[in-house]
CSV table of C-alpha atoms in Angstrom, one decimal:
chain,number,residue,atom,x,y,z
A,1,MET,CA,3.1,-9.6,37.2
A,2,SER,CA,2.2,-6.9,34.6
A,3,ASP,CA,-1.2,-7.1,33.1
A,4,ARG,CA,0.0,-5.4,29.9
A,5,LEU,CA,0.0,-7.4,26.7
A,6,GLY,CA,3.1,-9.1,25.5
A,7,LEU,CA,4.3,-10.1,22.0
A,8,PRO,CA,1.8,-13.1,21.6
A,9,SER,CA,-1.2,-10.9,22.5
A,10,ALA,CA,0.1,-8.0,20.3
A,11,VAL,CA,0.4,-10.4,17.3
A,12,SER,CA,-3.1,-11.7,18.1
A,13,ILE,CA,-4.5,-8.2,18.0
A,14,ALA,CA,-2.8,-7.5,14.6
A,15,LEU,CA,-3.8,-10.9,13.1
A,16,GLY,CA,-7.3,-10.6,14.5
A,17,GLY,CA,-7.7,-7.2,12.7
A,18,MET,CA,-6.5,-8.7,9.4
A,19,ILE,CA,-7.6,-12.4,9.3
A,20,GLY,CA,-10.4,-11.8,11.8
A,21,GLY,CA,-12.7,-10.6,9.1
A,22,GLY,CA,-10.6,-10.0,6.0
A,23,ILE,CA,-10.3,-13.5,4.5
A,24,PHE,CA,-14.0,-14.2,5.0
A,25,SER,CA,-15.1,-10.9,3.5
A,26,VAL,CA,-12.8,-10.3,0.6
A,27,LEU,CA,-11.8,-13.7,-0.8
A,28,GLY,CA,-14.8,-14.0,-3.1
A,29,VAL,CA,-14.5,-10.4,-4.3
A,30,VAL,CA,-10.7,-10.8,-5.0
A,31,ALA,CA,-11.1,-14.2,-6.7
A,32,LYS,CA,-13.7,-12.8,-9.1
A,33,VAL,CA,-11.0,-10.4,-10.4
A,34,ALA,CA,-7.8,-12.5,-10.2
A,35,GLY,CA,-9.1,-16.1,-10.5
A,36,THR,CA,-6.3,-18.7,-9.8
A,37,ARG,CA,-3.8,-15.8,-9.3
A,38,THR,CA,-5.7,-14.7,-6.2
A,39,TRP,CA,-2.7,-15.8,-4.1
A,40,LEU,CA,-0.5,-13.4,-6.1
A,41,ALA,CA,-2.8,-10.5,-5.4
A,42,PHE,CA,-2.5,-11.2,-1.6
A,43,VAL,CA,1.3,-11.3,-1.9
A,44,VAL,CA,1.4,-7.9,-3.7
A,45,ALA,CA,-1.0,-6.3,-1.2
A,46,GLY,CA,0.9,-7.8,1.7
A,47,VAL,CA,4.2,-6.4,0.5
A,48,VAL,CA,2.8,-2.9,0.3
A,49,ALA,CA,1.3,-3.3,3.7
A,50,LEU,CA,4.6,-4.6,5.2
A,51,CYS,CA,6.4,-1.6,3.8
A,52,ALA,CA,3.7,0.7,5.3
A,53,GLY,CA,4.3,-1.1,8.6
A,54,TYR,CA,8.0,-0.4,8.4
A,55,SER,CA,7.1,3.2,7.7
A,56,TYR,CA,4.9,3.5,10.8
A,57,ASN,CA,7.6,2.0,13.0
A,58,THR,CA,10.2,4.2,11.4
A,59,LEU,CA,8.3,7.4,12.0
A,60,ASN,CA,7.8,6.5,15.7
A,61,ALA,CA,11.5,5.6,16.0
A,62,VAL,CA,13.1,8.7,14.4
A,63,SER,CA,10.9,11.2,16.2
A,64,GLY,CA,11.3,9.6,19.6
A,65,ARG,CA,7.6,10.2,20.2
A,66,THR,CA,4.6,8.0,19.7
A,67,GLY,CA,1.6,8.3,17.5
A,68,GLY,CA,-0.4,7.2,14.5
A,69,SER,CA,-1.4,8.4,11.1
A,70,VAL,CA,-2.9,11.8,12.1
A,71,THR,CA,0.0,12.5,14.6
A,72,PHE,CA,2.6,11.7,11.9
A,73,VAL,CA,1.1,14.0,9.3
A,74,GLN,CA,0.7,16.8,11.8
A,75,ARG,CA,4.2,16.3,13.1
A,76,TYR,CA,6.0,16.0,9.8
A,77,THR,CA,4.0,18.5,7.6
A,78,ASP,CA,2.9,20.9,10.3
A,79,ASN,CA,-0.5,21.2,8.5
A,80,THR,CA,-3.6,20.6,10.6
A,81,THR,CA,-6.0,20.6,7.7
A,82,VAL,CA,-4.0,17.8,5.9
A,83,ALA,CA,-3.7,15.9,9.1
A,84,GLY,CA,-7.4,16.2,9.7
A,85,MET,CA,-8.3,15.0,6.2
A,86,VAL,CA,-6.0,12.0,6.6
A,87,GLY,CA,-7.8,11.3,9.9
A,88,TRP,CA,-11.2,11.5,8.4
A,89,THR,CA,-10.1,9.2,5.5
A,90,LEU,CA,-8.8,6.7,8.0
A,91,LEU,CA,-11.9,6.8,10.1
A,92,PHE,CA,-14.1,6.3,7.1
A,93,GLY,CA,-11.9,3.3,6.2
A,94,TYR,CA,-12.7,1.9,9.6
A,95,VAL,CA,-16.4,2.4,9.0
A,96,GLY,CA,-16.1,0.7,5.6
A,97,SER,CA,-14.3,-2.2,7.2
A,98,MET,CA,-17.0,-2.7,9.7
A,99,ALA,CA,-19.7,-2.5,7.0
A,100,MET,CA,-17.7,-5.1,5.0
A,101,TYR,CA,-17.5,-7.4,8.1
A,102,ALA,CA,-21.2,-6.9,8.8
A,103,TYR,CA,-22.1,-7.7,5.2
A,104,ALA,CA,-20.1,-11.0,5.3
A,105,PHE,CA,-21.6,-11.7,8.8
A,106,GLY,CA,-25.0,-11.4,7.3
A,107,GLU,CA,-24.3,-13.6,4.3
A,108,TYR,CA,-22.8,-16.4,6.3
A,109,THR,CA,-25.5,-16.3,8.9
A,110,VAL,CA,-28.3,-16.3,6.3
A,111,GLY,CA,-26.6,-19.2,4.4
A,112,ALA,CA,-26.0,-21.3,7.5
A,113,LEU,CA,-29.6,-20.8,8.9
A,114,GLY,CA,-31.5,-20.9,5.6
A,115,LEU,CA,-33.0,-17.5,6.4
A,116,ARG,CA,-33.2,-16.4,2.7
A,117,ASP,CA,-36.0,-19.0,2.2
A,118,VAL,CA,-38.0,-17.3,4.9
A,119,LEU,CA,-37.1,-13.6,4.5
A,120,GLY,CA,-36.1,-13.4,0.9
A,121,ALA,CA,-33.9,-10.4,-0.2
A,122,LEU,CA,-34.4,-8.7,3.1
A,123,ALA,CA,-32.5,-11.5,5.0
A,124,ARG,CA,-28.9,-10.4,4.5
A,125,PRO,CA,-29.5,-6.6,5.1
A,126,LEU,CA,-31.6,-7.4,8.2
A,127,VAL,CA,-29.1,-9.7,9.8
A,128,SER,CA,-26.2,-7.3,9.0
A,129,ALA,CA,-28.2,-4.4,10.6
A,130,LEU,CA,-29.0,-6.5,13.7
A,131,ALA,CA,-25.3,-7.4,14.0
A,132,VAL,CA,-24.2,-3.8,13.9
A,133,ALA,CA,-26.9,-2.8,16.4
A,134,GLY,CA,-25.9,-5.7,18.7
A,135,PHE,CA,-22.2,-4.8,18.8
A,136,VAL,CA,-23.0,-1.1,19.3
A,137,ALA,CA,-25.0,-2.1,22.3
A,138,LEU,CA,-22.2,-4.4,23.6
A,139,ASN,CA,-19.7,-1.6,23.2
A,140,ARG,CA,-21.9,0.9,25.0
A,141,MET,CA,-22.1,-1.6,27.9
A,142,GLY,CA,-18.4,-1.8,28.0
A,143,ALA,CA,-18.1,-5.4,26.7
A,144,ARG,CA,-14.9,-6.2,24.8
A,145,ALA,CA,-12.4,-9.0,24.5
A,146,THR,CA,-9.5,-9.4,27.0
A,147,GLY,CA,-6.0,-10.2,25.8
A,148,THR,CA,-6.5,-13.9,26.8
A,149,ALA,CA,-9.9,-14.1,25.0
A,150,GLU,CA,-8.4,-12.5,21.9
A,151,ASN,CA,-5.5,-15.0,21.9
A,152,ALA,CA,-7.9,-17.9,22.1
A,153,LEU,CA,-10.2,-16.5,19.5
A,154,VAL,CA,-7.4,-15.8,17.0
A,155,ALA,CA,-5.8,-19.2,17.6
A,156,ALA,CA,-9.2,-20.9,16.9
A,157,LYS,CA,-9.6,-19.0,13.7
A,158,MET,CA,-6.1,-19.8,12.5
A,159,LEU,CA,-6.6,-23.4,13.3
A,160,VAL,CA,-9.7,-23.6,11.2
A,161,LEU,CA,-8.2,-21.7,8.3
A,162,LEU,CA,-4.9,-23.5,8.3
A,163,GLY,CA,-6.6,-26.9,8.9
A,164,PHE,CA,-8.9,-26.3,6.0
A,165,GLY,CA,-6.0,-25.1,3.8
A,166,ALA,CA,-4.0,-28.2,4.6
A,167,LEU,CA,-6.8,-30.6,4.0
A,168,ALA,CA,-7.9,-28.8,0.8
A,169,ALA,CA,-4.3,-28.8,-0.5
A,170,VAL,CA,-4.1,-32.6,0.0
A,171,TYR,CA,-7.5,-33.1,-1.6
A,172,GLY,CA,-6.7,-30.8,-4.5
A,173,SER,CA,-3.4,-32.5,-5.1
A,174,THR,CA,-5.0,-35.9,-5.4
A,175,HIS,CA,-8.0,-34.7,-7.5
A,176,GLY,CA,-6.4,-33.0,-10.5
A,177,GLY,CA,-3.8,-30.9,-8.7
A,178,LEU,CA,-3.7,-27.4,-7.4
A,179,ASP,CA,-3.9,-24.5,-9.9
A,180,TYR,CA,-1.5,-21.6,-9.2
A,181,GLY,CA,-2.3,-19.7,-12.4
A,182,VAL,CA,1.3,-19.8,-13.7
A,183,GLY,CA,0.5,-20.5,-17.3
A,184,GLY,CA,0.0,-17.8,-20.0
A,185,SER,CA,0.7,-14.1,-19.7
A,186,LEU,CA,0.7,-12.5,-16.3
A,187,GLY,CA,-1.7,-9.6,-17.0
A,188,ALA,CA,-2.7,-6.8,-14.6
A,189,ALA,CA,-5.5,-8.7,-12.9
A,190,PRO,CA,-3.5,-9.8,-9.8
A,191,VAL,CA,-2.3,-6.2,-9.3
A,192,VAL,CA,-5.8,-4.8,-9.7
A,193,ALA,CA,-7.1,-7.5,-7.2
A,194,ALA,CA,-4.3,-6.5,-4.8
A,195,GLY,CA,-5.9,-3.0,-4.7
A,196,VAL,CA,-9.3,-4.5,-4.1
A,197,SER,CA,-7.9,-6.8,-1.3
A,198,PHE,CA,-5.9,-4.1,0.5
A,199,VAL,CA,-8.5,-3.6,3.3
A,200,ALA,CA,-7.7,-7.2,4.4
A,201,PHE,CA,-4.2,-5.9,5.6
A,202,GLN,CA,-5.2,-2.9,7.7
A,203,GLY,CA,-5.7,-4.4,11.2
A,204,TRP,CA,-2.1,-4.3,12.3
A,205,GLN,CA,-1.9,-0.5,12.7
A,206,LEU,CA,-4.5,-0.6,15.5
A,207,LEU,CA,-1.6,-1.5,17.6
A,208,PHE,CA,-0.3,2.0,17.5
A,209,TYR,CA,-3.5,3.2,19.3
A,210,ASP,CA,-3.2,0.5,22.0
A,211,ARG,CA,0.3,1.4,23.1
A,212,SER,CA,-0.7,2.0,26.7
A,213,SER,CA,-1.9,-1.6,27.1
A,214,ILE,CA,1.2,-3.2,25.5
A,215,ALA,CA,4.3,-4.0,27.5
A,216,ASP,CA,7.5,-2.4,26.1
A,217,PRO,CA,5.6,-1.0,23.1
A,218,ASP,CA,8.7,0.4,21.4
A,219,THR,CA,10.0,-3.2,20.9
A,220,THR,CA,6.8,-5.2,21.0
A,221,ILE,CA,4.8,-3.3,18.4
A,222,PRO,CA,7.4,-3.4,15.6
A,223,ARG,CA,8.0,-7.1,16.2
A,224,ALA,CA,4.3,-7.8,16.2
A,225,VAL,CA,3.9,-6.0,12.9
A,226,TYR,CA,6.7,-7.8,11.2
A,227,VAL,CA,5.3,-11.2,12.4
A,228,ALA,CA,1.6,-10.6,11.8
A,229,ILE,CA,1.7,-9.3,8.3
A,230,PRO,CA,3.7,-12.2,6.8
A,231,VAL,CA,1.6,-14.8,8.7
A,232,ALA,CA,-1.5,-13.2,7.3
A,233,VAL,CA,-0.1,-13.3,3.8
A,234,LEU,CA,0.8,-16.9,4.1
A,235,THR,CA,-2.6,-17.8,5.4
A,236,TYR,CA,-4.3,-15.8,2.6
A,237,VAL,CA,-2.1,-17.5,0.0
A,238,LEU,CA,-2.9,-21.0,1.3
A,239,VAL,CA,-6.6,-20.4,1.4
A,240,GLY,CA,-6.6,-18.5,-1.9
A,241,VAL,CA,-4.8,-21.3,-3.8
A,242,THR,CA,-7.0,-24.1,-2.5
A,243,THR,CA,-10.3,-22.2,-2.9
A,244,THR,CA,-9.6,-21.1,-6.5
A,245,SER,CA,-8.4,-24.7,-7.3
A,246,LEU,CA,-11.5,-26.3,-5.9
A,247,LEU,CA,-14.1,-23.9,-7.4
A,248,THR,CA,-14.5,-22.8,-11.0
A,249,PRO,CA,-14.6,-19.1,-11.9
A,250,ALA,CA,-18.4,-19.5,-12.5
A,251,GLN,CA,-18.8,-21.0,-9.0
A,252,ILE,CA,-16.8,-18.3,-7.4
A,253,ALA,CA,-19.0,-15.7,-9.1
A,254,GLN,CA,-22.1,-17.6,-8.1
A,255,TYR,CA,-21.3,-18.1,-4.4
A,256,GLY,CA,-19.6,-14.7,-4.0
A,257,GLU,CA,-19.2,-13.9,-0.3
A,258,VAL,CA,-19.5,-17.6,0.9
A,259,ALA,CA,-17.1,-19.0,-1.7
A,260,LEU,CA,-14.7,-20.1,1.1
A,261,ALA,CA,-17.4,-22.1,2.8
A,262,LYS,CA,-18.5,-23.7,-0.5
A,263,ALA,CA,-14.9,-24.6,-1.2
A,264,ALA,CA,-14.9,-26.7,2.0
A,265,GLU,CA,-17.8,-28.9,0.8
A,266,PRO,CA,-15.8,-31.1,-1.6
A,267,VAL,CA,-13.3,-31.7,1.1
A,268,LEU,CA,-15.5,-32.3,4.2
A,269,GLY,CA,-19.0,-32.2,2.8
A,270,SER,CA,-21.7,-30.3,4.7
A,271,LEU,CA,-19.5,-30.4,7.9
A,272,GLY,CA,-16.9,-28.3,6.1
A,273,TYR,CA,-19.5,-25.7,5.0
A,274,GLY,CA,-20.8,-25.6,8.6
A,275,VAL,CA,-17.4,-25.2,10.2
A,276,ILE,CA,-16.3,-22.5,7.9
A,277,SER,CA,-19.6,-20.7,8.2
A,278,VAL,CA,-19.4,-20.7,12.0
A,279,ALA,CA,-15.8,-19.5,11.9
A,280,ALA,CA,-16.8,-16.8,9.5
A,281,VAL,CA,-19.7,-15.6,11.7
A,282,VAL,CA,-17.5,-15.6,14.9
A,283,SER,CA,-14.6,-13.9,13.0
A,284,THR,CA,-16.5,-11.2,11.3
A,285,GLY,CA,-18.5,-10.5,14.5
A,286,SER,CA,-15.3,-10.1,16.6
A,287,ALA,CA,-13.8,-7.9,13.9
A,288,ILE,CA,-16.9,-5.6,14.1
A,289,ASN,CA,-16.6,-5.4,17.8
A,290,ALA,CA,-12.8,-4.8,18.0
A,291,THR,CA,-12.8,-2.2,15.1
A,292,LEU,CA,-15.8,-0.4,16.6
A,293,PHE,CA,-14.1,0.0,19.9
A,294,SER,CA,-10.8,1.1,18.5
A,295,ALA,CA,-12.4,3.5,15.9
A,296,ALA,CA,-14.5,5.1,18.6
A,297,HIS,CA,-11.4,5.9,20.7
A,298,PHE,CA,-9.6,7.1,17.5
A,299,ALA,CA,-12.5,9.4,16.8
A,300,ASN,CA,-12.4,10.8,20.3
A,301,GLY,CA,-8.7,11.5,20.0
A,302,MET,CA,-9.4,13.4,16.8
A,303,THR,CA,-11.9,15.7,18.6
A,304,ASP,CA,-9.2,16.5,21.1
A,305,GLU,CA,-7.1,17.8,18.2
A,306,ASP,CA,-10.1,19.8,16.9
A,307,ILE,CA,-10.2,17.5,13.8
A,308,LEU,CA,-13.8,16.3,14.5
A,309,PRO,CA,-16.7,18.3,15.9
A,310,ASP,CA,-17.0,18.2,19.6
A,311,ARG,CA,-20.6,17.0,19.4
A,312,ILE,CA,-19.2,13.6,18.1
A,313,ALA,CA,-17.1,13.0,21.2
A,314,ASP,CA,-18.1,12.3,24.7
A,315,HIS,CA,-16.4,11.3,27.9
A,316,ALA,CA,-15.8,7.6,28.2
A,317,ASP,CA,-17.6,5.7,30.9
A,318,GLY,CA,-16.0,3.6,33.6
A,319,ASP,CA,-15.0,0.9,31.1
A,320,GLY,CA,-13.4,3.5,28.8
A,321,VAL,CA,-16.1,3.3,26.1
A,322,PRO,CA,-17.0,6.6,24.4
A,323,GLN,CA,-20.7,5.9,24.1
A,324,ARG,CA,-21.9,8.7,21.8
A,325,THR,CA,-19.1,8.1,19.4
A,326,VAL,CA,-19.8,4.4,19.3
A,327,LEU,CA,-23.5,5.1,18.5
A,328,LEU,CA,-22.7,7.5,15.7
A,329,LEU,CA,-20.1,5.2,14.1
A,330,GLY,CA,-22.6,2.4,14.3
A,331,ILE,CA,-25.3,4.4,12.6
A,332,VAL,CA,-23.0,5.2,9.6
A,333,THR,CA,-21.8,1.6,9.5
A,334,LEU,CA,-25.4,0.3,9.5
A,335,GLY,CA,-26.4,2.6,6.6
A,336,LEU,CA,-23.4,1.5,4.5
A,337,THR,CA,-23.8,-2.2,5.1
A,338,VAL,CA,-27.6,-2.2,4.4
A,339,TYR,CA,-27.5,0.0,1.2
A,340,GLY,CA,-24.1,-0.7,-0.2
A,341,THR,CA,-22.8,-3.7,-2.2
A,342,LEU,CA,-19.9,-5.8,-0.9
A,343,ASP,CA,-17.8,-4.9,-3.9
A,344,GLY,CA,-18.4,-1.2,-3.3
A,345,ILE,CA,-17.8,-1.3,0.4
A,346,THR,CA,-14.6,-3.3,0.0
A,347,ALA,CA,-13.3,-1.0,-2.7
A,348,LEU,CA,-14.2,2.1,-0.6
A,349,ALA,CA,-12.3,0.8,2.4
A,350,SER,CA,-9.3,-0.4,0.4
A,351,PHE,CA,-9.2,3.1,-1.3
A,352,ALA,CA,-9.1,4.8,2.1
A,353,PHE,CA,-6.3,2.6,3.5
A,354,LEU,CA,-4.3,2.8,0.3
A,355,VAL,CA,-4.4,6.6,0.6
A,356,VAL,CA,-3.4,6.7,4.2
A,357,PHE,CA,-0.7,4.0,4.1
A,358,GLY,CA,0.7,5.5,0.9
A,359,ALA,CA,0.9,8.9,2.6
A,360,MET,CA,2.7,7.4,5.7
A,361,SER,CA,5.2,5.6,3.4
A,362,ALA,CA,5.9,8.9,1.5
A,363,ILE,CA,6.5,10.7,4.8
A,364,ALA,CA,8.8,8.0,6.0
A,365,PHE,CA,10.7,8.2,2.7
A,366,THR,CA,11.6,11.8,3.5
A,367,GLU,CA,13.3,10.5,6.7
A,368,ARG,CA,15.6,8.1,4.9
A,369,GLY,CA,19.2,8.1,6.0
A,370,ARG,CA,18.3,9.2,9.6
A,371,ASP,CA,19.2,6.7,12.3
A,372,SER,CA,20.0,4.0,9.7
A,373,VAL,CA,16.5,4.3,8.2
A,374,SER,CA,16.3,2.6,4.8
A,375,GLY,CA,14.5,4.4,2.1
A,376,VAL,CA,13.6,1.3,0.2
A,377,PRO,CA,10.6,0.0,2.1
A,378,PRO,CA,8.9,3.4,2.3
A,379,LEU,CA,9.5,3.9,-1.4
A,380,VAL,CA,8.0,0.6,-2.2
A,381,GLY,CA,5.0,1.3,0.0
A,382,ALA,CA,4.4,4.8,-1.5
A,383,LEU,CA,4.9,3.6,-5.1
A,384,GLY,CA,2.8,0.5,-4.5
A,385,ALA,CA,-0.1,2.6,-3.2
A,386,LEU,CA,0.4,5.1,-6.1
A,387,VAL,CA,0.0,2.2,-8.6
A,388,LEU,CA,-2.8,0.3,-6.9
A,389,LEU,CA,-5.1,3.3,-6.5
A,390,PRO,CA,-5.6,4.2,-10.1
A,391,LEU,CA,-5.8,0.5,-11.1
A,392,LEU,CA,-8.5,0.0,-8.5
A,393,CYS,CA,-10.4,3.0,-9.9
A,394,TYR,CA,-10.0,1.9,-13.5
A,395,HIS,CA,-11.2,-1.6,-12.8
A,396,LEU,CA,-14.3,-0.3,-11.1
A,397,ALA,CA,-15.0,2.2,-13.8
A,398,ALA,CA,-14.6,-0.3,-16.6
A,399,HIS,CA,-16.1,-3.4,-15.1
A,400,GLU,CA,-18.4,-2.3,-12.3
A,401,PRO,CA,-19.6,1.2,-13.1
A,402,ARG,CA,-22.4,1.1,-10.5
A,403,THR,CA,-19.9,0.2,-7.8
A,404,PHE,CA,-17.5,2.9,-9.1
A,405,GLY,CA,-20.3,5.5,-9.0
A,406,PHE,CA,-21.1,4.5,-5.4
A,407,VAL,CA,-17.5,4.9,-4.4
A,408,VAL,CA,-17.1,8.2,-6.2
A,409,LEU,CA,-20.2,9.7,-4.7
A,410,THR,CA,-19.4,8.5,-1.2
A,411,LEU,CA,-15.9,9.8,-1.3
A,412,ALA,CA,-17.1,13.2,-2.8
A,413,ALA,CA,-19.6,13.5,0.0
A,414,VAL,CA,-17.0,12.9,2.7
A,415,PHE,CA,-14.6,15.3,1.0
A,416,VAL,CA,-17.2,18.1,0.9
A,417,VAL,CA,-18.1,17.6,4.5
A,418,GLU,CA,-14.4,17.6,5.4
A,419,LEU,CA,-13.7,20.8,3.6
A,420,SER,CA,-16.8,22.5,5.0
A,421,TYR,CA,-15.8,21.5,8.5
A,422,PHE,CA,-12.2,22.7,8.3
A,423,LYS,CA,-13.3,25.9,6.5
A,424,ARG,CA,-15.7,26.7,9.4
A,425,THR,CA,-13.0,25.8,11.9
A,426,ARG,CA,-10.5,28.2,10.3
A,427,LEU,CA,-13.2,31.0,10.2
A,428,ALA,CA,-14.1,30.4,13.8
A,429,ARG,CA,-10.4,30.6,14.9
A,430,ALA,CA,-9.9,33.8,12.9
A,431,ALA,CA,-13.0,35.3,14.5
A,432,LYS,CA,-11.8,34.3,17.9
A,433,ARG,CA,-8.4,35.9,17.2
A,434,ALA,CA,-10.1,39.1,16.0
A,435,GLU,CA,-12.3,39.2,19.1
A,436,ASP,CA,-9.3,38.7,21.4
A,437,ARG,CA,-7.5,41.7,19.7
A,438,LEU,CA,-10.5,44.0,20.4
C-alpha cells in the first residue's frame, strides 16, 4: 500500500490552504467593501483563481516537466532575473498570508478569552506574535500534519462552516429573508472586493510543490485543483450571504475580523460565537503551520537556483525541515503581523498573488493551441488580474490612504532589495567569468 496522498488528501491540502484561514481572515475586510454583494466578490475572485489553476496545469502538461511559478517563468521566458522577482513576490505573498492568519488568530483568541480586558491594546499583537513563535518552534522540531490529520481537520472545518451556513440560511429566511444585494445598480464594489479577497484563493498552488508526496500527481493535482477551488467558492458564497444578511454594515465594520463569529450569535447564541471562534483559532493556526512549512521549502528551492542568498537556506534536518529558513520567515511574519493592519496585510498578500497568478496565466496564454490547450481560461485569468490590480490600488488610495501607503512602502522596499540582490549576483558572475579567463 502506497503511503503517498490520493485525491481526497490532495483536495484537503488545497482546501486547507484556502478555507483553512481565508474565510476567517478576510470575510470582515471584504464585507466592509462589498456589503451584501460579498458573495459576488468571492465568485469573481474564484473564477480568476480557477483560470490560474488551469494555467498552472497547462504549463505542466505542455512542457512534459514539473514545476511551479518560478520554474515556469524561467522555462518559458529564459530570464533568471524575472523568474527570481516572481519567486520573491510569491514568497512575500506567503509571508503576508501567514501574517494575515496570525492577525486573525490573535483577534479570535483575544475575543474568546476576554484578554483585551486584561492586556488592552497589546492583547492582539502579543497573541499573534506568540502564535508565530510557537509555530516556528513546532516546524523547527519537525512537527507537521500528516495526510490523515489534514483530512480530519479540513473535514471538521468544512462541517462547522457549512453547518453554520445552513442554519444561518434557515434562520435568515424566517427572519426577514436573505439579502443577496441584487437591487439597484451593480457598481464596482464587488470587483474591488474581489481583488481584496484574492489571497483567500491561493492555497491550491501549494500542491505543485508537494508532487513527490502525491500519488499519480499528473492526474491527481489537476483534479484536486478543479474540485477544491469551486468548493471553496461555494463555501465562501454561503457564508458570505448569511453573514451580510444577519449583520448590518455598521456591525460588520464594528466587529471587523470576528464578524463571522458575531453572525453566529443570532442563530445559536453564545454557543455559536464560541464554536466559530474555536474553529477560527484551529483553522488559522493550522494555516500558519502548513504555509510556514511549504514556504520554507519553497525558499530553499529558490536558493538552489541562486534566486535567494545562500545564507537564507540550510540543510533540512531528519524530518525535512529547513530550520534557518523557517526562523527567518517567522521573524518577517512576526514583524508584519504585529505592526501591520489586517486591511494592509490582506491587500499586500492579494497584490502579490494577483501579480504571480496573472503572470502564469499570461504565459499559459502564449501556449494556446498546443496539445488542445484552450486560450480562454488563461486569457480570463490574465485579464482578471490586470483589472483587479489597479482597482485594488485605487480603492486603497481613495478610501484607506494609510493602508495604501503601508502597501506601497513595503512593496517598494522588497523591490529595491530584489534589484540590489540580482545586480550583485550579475556582477559576481561577471567577475567570476573574468577571473576564469585570466
